[in-house]
Short mmCIF file of C-alpha atoms and ligand atoms in Angstrom, two decimals:
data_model
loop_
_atom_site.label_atom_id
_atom_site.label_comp_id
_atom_site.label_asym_id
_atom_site.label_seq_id
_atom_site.Cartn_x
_atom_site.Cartn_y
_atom_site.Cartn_z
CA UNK A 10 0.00 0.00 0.00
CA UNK A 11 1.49 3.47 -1.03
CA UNK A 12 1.41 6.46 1.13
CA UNK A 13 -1.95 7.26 -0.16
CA UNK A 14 -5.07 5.64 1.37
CA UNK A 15 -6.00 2.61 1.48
CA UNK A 16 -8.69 2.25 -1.41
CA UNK A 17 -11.62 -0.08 -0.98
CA UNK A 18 -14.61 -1.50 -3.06
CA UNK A 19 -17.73 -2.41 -1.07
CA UNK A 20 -19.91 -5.08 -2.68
CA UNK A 21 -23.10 -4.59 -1.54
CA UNK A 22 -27.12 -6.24 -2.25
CA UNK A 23 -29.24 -4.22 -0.40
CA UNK A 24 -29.50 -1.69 2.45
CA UNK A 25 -26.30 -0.37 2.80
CA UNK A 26 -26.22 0.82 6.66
CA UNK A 27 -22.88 -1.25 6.83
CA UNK A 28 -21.82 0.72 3.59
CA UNK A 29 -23.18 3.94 5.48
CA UNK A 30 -20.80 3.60 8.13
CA UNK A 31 -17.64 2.76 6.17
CA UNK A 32 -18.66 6.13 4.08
CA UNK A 33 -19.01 7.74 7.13
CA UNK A 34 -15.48 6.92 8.83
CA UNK A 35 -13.98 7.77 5.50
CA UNK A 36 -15.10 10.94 5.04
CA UNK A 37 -13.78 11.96 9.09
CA UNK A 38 -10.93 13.80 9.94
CA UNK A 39 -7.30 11.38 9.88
CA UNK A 40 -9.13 8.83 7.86
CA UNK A 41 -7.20 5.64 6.69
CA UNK A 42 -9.31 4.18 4.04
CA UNK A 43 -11.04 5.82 1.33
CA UNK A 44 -14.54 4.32 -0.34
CA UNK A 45 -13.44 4.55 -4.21
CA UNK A 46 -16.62 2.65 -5.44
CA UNK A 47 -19.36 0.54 -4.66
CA UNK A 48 -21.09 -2.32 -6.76
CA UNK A 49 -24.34 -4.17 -6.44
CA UNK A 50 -25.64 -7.39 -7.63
CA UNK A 51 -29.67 -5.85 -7.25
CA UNK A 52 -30.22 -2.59 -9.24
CA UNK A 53 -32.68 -1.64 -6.48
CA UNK A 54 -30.34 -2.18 -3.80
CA UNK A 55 -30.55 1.80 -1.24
CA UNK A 56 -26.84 1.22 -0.52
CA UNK A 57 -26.28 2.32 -4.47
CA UNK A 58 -28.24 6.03 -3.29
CA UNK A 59 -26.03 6.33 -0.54
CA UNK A 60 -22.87 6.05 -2.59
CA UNK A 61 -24.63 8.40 -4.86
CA UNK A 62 -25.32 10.90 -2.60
CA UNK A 63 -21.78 10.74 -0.82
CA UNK A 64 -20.60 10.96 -4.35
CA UNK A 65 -18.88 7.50 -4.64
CA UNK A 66 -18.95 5.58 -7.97
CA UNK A 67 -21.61 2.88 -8.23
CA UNK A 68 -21.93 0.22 -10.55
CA UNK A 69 -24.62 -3.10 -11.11
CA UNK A 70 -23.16 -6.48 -12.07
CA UNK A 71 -26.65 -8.57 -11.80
CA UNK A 72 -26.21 -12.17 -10.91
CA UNK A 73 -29.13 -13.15 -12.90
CA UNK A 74 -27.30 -11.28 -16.01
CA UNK A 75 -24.84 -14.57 -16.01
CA UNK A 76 -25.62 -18.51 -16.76
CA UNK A 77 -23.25 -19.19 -13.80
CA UNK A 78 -21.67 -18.46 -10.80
CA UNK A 79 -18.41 -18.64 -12.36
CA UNK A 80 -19.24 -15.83 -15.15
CA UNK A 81 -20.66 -13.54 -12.67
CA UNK A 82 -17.83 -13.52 -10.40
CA UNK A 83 -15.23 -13.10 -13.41
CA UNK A 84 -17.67 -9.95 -14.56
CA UNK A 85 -17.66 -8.81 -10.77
CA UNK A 86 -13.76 -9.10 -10.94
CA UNK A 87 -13.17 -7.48 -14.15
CA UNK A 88 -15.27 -4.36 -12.53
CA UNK A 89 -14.00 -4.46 -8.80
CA UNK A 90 -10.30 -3.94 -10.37
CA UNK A 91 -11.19 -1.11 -12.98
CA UNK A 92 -10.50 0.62 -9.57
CA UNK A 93 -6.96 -1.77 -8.50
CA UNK A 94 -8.69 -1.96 -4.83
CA UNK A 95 -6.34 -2.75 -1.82
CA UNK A 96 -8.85 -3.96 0.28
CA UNK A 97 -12.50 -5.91 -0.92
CA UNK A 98 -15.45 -4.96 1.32
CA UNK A 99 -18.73 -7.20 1.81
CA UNK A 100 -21.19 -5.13 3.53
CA UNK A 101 -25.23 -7.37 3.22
CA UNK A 102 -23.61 -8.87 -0.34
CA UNK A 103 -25.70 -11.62 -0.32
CA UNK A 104 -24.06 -14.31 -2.99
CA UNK A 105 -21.59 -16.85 -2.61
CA UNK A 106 -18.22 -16.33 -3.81
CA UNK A 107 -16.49 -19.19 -5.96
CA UNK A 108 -12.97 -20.42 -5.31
CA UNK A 109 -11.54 -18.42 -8.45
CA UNK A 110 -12.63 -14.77 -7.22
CA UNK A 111 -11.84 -15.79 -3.06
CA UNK A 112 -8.26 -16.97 -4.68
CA UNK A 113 -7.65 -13.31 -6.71
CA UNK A 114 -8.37 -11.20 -3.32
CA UNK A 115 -7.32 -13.68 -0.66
CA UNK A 116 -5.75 -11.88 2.19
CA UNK A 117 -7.38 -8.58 1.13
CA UNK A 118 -11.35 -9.60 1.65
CA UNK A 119 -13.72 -9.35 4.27
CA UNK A 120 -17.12 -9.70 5.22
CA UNK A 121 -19.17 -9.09 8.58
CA UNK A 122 -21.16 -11.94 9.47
CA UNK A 123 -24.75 -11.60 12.10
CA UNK A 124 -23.15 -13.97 14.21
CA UNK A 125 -20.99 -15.08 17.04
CA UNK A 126 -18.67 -17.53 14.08
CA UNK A 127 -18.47 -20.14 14.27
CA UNK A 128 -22.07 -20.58 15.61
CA UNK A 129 -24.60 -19.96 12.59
CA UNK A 130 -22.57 -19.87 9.02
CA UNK A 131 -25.40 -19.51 6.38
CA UNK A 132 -28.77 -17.37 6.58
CA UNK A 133 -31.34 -16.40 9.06
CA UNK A 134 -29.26 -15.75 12.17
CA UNK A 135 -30.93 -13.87 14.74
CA UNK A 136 -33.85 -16.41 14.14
CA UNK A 137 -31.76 -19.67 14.52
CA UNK A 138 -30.00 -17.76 18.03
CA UNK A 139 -33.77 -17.24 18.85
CA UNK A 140 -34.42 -20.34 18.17
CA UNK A 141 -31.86 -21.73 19.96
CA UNK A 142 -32.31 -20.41 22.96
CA UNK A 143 -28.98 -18.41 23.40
CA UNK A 144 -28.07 -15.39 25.86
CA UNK A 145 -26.45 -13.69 23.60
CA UNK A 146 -25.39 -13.08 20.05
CA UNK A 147 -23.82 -10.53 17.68
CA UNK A 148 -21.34 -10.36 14.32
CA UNK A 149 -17.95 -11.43 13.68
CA UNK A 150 -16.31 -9.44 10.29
CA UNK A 151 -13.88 -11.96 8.90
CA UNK A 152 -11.55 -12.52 6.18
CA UNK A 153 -13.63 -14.43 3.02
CA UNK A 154 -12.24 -17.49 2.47
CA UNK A 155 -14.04 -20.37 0.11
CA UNK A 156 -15.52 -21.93 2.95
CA UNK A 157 -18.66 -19.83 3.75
CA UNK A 158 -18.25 -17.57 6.62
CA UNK A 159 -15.34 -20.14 7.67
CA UNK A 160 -12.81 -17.43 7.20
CA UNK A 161 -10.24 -16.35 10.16
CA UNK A 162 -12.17 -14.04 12.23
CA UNK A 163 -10.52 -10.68 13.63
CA UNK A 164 -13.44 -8.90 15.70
CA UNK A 165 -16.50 -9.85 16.98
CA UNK A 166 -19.31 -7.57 19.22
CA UNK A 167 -21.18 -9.35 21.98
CA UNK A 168 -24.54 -8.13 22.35
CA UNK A 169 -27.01 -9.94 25.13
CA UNK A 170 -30.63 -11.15 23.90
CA UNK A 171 -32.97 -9.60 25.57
CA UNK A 172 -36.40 -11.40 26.40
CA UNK A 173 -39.08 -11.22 24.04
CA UNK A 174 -36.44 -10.32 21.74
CA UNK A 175 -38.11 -10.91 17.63
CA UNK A 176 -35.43 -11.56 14.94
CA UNK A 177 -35.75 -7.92 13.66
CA UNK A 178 -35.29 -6.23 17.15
CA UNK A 179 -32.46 -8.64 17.71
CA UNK A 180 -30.84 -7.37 14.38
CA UNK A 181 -31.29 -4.11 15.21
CA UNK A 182 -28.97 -3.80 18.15
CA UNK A 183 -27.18 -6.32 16.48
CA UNK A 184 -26.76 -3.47 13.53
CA UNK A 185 -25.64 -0.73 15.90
CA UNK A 186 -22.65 -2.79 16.52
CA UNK A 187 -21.93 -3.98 13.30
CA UNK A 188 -21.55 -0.23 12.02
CA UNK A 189 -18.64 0.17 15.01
CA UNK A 190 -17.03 -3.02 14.18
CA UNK A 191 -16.76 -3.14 10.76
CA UNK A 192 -15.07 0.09 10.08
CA UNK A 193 -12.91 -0.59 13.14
CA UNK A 194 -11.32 -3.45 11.38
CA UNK A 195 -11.43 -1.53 8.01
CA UNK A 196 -8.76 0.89 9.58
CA UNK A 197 -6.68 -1.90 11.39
CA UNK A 198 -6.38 -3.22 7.43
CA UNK A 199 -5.45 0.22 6.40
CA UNK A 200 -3.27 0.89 9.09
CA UNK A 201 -1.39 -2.53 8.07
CA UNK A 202 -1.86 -3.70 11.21
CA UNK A 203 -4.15 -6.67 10.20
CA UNK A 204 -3.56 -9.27 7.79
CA UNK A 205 -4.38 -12.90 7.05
CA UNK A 206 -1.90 -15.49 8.29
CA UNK A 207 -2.65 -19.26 6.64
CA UNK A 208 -5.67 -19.90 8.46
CA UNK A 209 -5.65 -17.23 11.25
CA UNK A 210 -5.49 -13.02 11.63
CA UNK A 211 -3.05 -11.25 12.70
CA UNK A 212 -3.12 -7.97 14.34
CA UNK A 213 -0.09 -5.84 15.22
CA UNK A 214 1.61 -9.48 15.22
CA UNK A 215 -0.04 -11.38 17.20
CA UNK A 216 -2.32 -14.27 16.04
CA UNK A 217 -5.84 -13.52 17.18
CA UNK A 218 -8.18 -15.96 18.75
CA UNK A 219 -10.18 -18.16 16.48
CA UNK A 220 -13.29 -16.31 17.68
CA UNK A 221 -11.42 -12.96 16.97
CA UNK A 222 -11.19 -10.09 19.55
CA UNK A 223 -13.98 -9.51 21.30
CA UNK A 224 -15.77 -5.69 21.96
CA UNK A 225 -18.28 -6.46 24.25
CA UNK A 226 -21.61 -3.62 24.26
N1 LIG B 307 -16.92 -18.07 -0.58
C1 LIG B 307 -17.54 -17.22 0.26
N2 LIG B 307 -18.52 -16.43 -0.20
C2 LIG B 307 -19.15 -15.57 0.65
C3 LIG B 307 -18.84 -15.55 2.02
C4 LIG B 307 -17.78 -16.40 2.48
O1 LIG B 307 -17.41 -16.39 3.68
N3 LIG B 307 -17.16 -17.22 1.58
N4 LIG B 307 -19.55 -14.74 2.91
C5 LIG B 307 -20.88 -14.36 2.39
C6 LIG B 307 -21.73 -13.46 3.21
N5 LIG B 307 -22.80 -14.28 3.80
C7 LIG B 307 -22.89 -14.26 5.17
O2 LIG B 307 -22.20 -13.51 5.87
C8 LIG B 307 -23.70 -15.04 3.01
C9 LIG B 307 -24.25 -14.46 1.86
C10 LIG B 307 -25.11 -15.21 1.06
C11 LIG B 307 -25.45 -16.52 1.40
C12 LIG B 307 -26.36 -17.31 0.50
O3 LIG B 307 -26.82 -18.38 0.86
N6 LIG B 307 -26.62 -16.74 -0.71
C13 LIG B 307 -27.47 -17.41 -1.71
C14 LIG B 307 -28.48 -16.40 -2.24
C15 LIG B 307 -29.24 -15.75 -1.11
C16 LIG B 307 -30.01 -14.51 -1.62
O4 LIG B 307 -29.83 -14.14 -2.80
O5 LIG B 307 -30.74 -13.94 -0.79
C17 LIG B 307 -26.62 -17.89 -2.89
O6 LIG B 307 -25.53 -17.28 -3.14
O7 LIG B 307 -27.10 -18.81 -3.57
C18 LIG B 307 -24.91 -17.10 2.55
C19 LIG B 307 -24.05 -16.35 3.37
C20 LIG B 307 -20.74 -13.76 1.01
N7 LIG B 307 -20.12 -14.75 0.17
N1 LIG B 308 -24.75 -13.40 5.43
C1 LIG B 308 -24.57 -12.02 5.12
C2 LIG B 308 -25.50 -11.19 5.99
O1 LIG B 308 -26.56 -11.63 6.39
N2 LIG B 308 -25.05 -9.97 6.27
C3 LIG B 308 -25.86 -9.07 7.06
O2 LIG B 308 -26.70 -8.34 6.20
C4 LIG B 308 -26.97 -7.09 6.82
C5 LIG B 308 -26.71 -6.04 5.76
O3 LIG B 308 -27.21 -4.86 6.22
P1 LIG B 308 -26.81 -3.51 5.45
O4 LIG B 308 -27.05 -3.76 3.98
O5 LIG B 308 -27.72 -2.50 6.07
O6 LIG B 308 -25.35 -3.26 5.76
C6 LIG B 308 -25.98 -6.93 7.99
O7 LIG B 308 -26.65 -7.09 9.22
C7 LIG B 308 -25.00 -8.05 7.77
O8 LIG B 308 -24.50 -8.60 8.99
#
């Protein structure tokens, strides 16, 4: 990375309040990262007006546009590095990645996850938590890797469940730590303090737990 800032693309698929808060830390006084563009896989995703109105380039590489998942993620390459990102952003990108495009950014991708990882990889979180039974829950931003959500984690945001907690209140507070997490560990990248090790994270050196470091709310 030069002296300049570290320049990321944020894939996105719908609201954008992840997206919101990366623009948000970028645009604040002694930022480390810059938002140089943000691409969709839905044309109606909101996250494409906020980049709009914070004046960020937006693009639309539609999923259903391609026979396979293999063309879509070479046409989702090809535009991601029109802008030679350092760092890959997943903020609510809601399709799995193939090998090929996890290979061409490993080490330089992440994604936040509405879970304590390794507990519930997949969809529906808050509900299977619910479901469950737990006392708590929250989100873990991780590198990619191929294995879905099975990427090293680096920092993960405890938040209690609260009784007669509904999926959609859970993911609310859930939310409101998301947006301090992510960028958190969007400036340790920038910073070069954080990078992928094999199968682990490293920050300032030191190999983080495998459930990341926690920031309790
Ligand atoms: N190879 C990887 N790809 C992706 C990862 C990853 O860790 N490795 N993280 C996900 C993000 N994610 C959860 O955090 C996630 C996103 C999407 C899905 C999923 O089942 N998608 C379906 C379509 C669902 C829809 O369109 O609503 C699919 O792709 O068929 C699971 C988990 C991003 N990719
Ligand atoms: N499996 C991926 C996944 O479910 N990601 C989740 O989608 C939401 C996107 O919200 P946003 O578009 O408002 O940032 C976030 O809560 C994120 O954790």
């Amino acid at each position: 990375m030069t002296e300049s800032k570290c320049k990321t693309v944020v894939l996105i698929s719908g609201s954008g309040t992840n997206l919101q808060a990366l623009i948000d830390t970028a645009a604040s006084e002694g930022a480390e990262f810059s938002v140089c563009a943000v691409i969709s896989n839905k044309s109606d995703a909101y996250g494409l007006i906020r980049a709009s109105d914070a004046g960020i380039a937006t693009s639309v590489v539609n999923h259903r546009d391609f026979d396979d998942r293999g063309s879509f993620d070479r046409a989702l390459m090809e535009e991601i590095d029109r802008h030679q990102p350092d760092l890959v952003v997943l903020a609510g990108f809601m399709r799995i990645l193939t090998p090929e495009f996890v290979r061409h950014y490993k080490g330089r991708l992440l994604n936040i996850h509405p879970s304590l990882l390794p507990k519930y990889q997949g969809l529906h979180t808050h509900k299977r938590a619910l479901e469950a039974g737990d006392d708590e829950h929250g989100a873990t931003v991780h590198f990619v890797t191929e294995e879905l959500d099975g990427g090293p984690a680096i920092v993960q945001a405890v938040v209690p469940i609260e009784t007669g907690d509904t999926p959609e209140r859970l993911a609310e507070r859930v939310q409101v730590q998301e947006h301090v997490i992510y960028p958190l560990a969007v400036t340790w990248f920038a910073q070069g303090r954080l990078r992928m090790m094999g199968d682990q994270a490293e920050l300032d050196g030191e190999i983080l737990p495998r459930s990341g470091k926690k920031i309790t709310s």
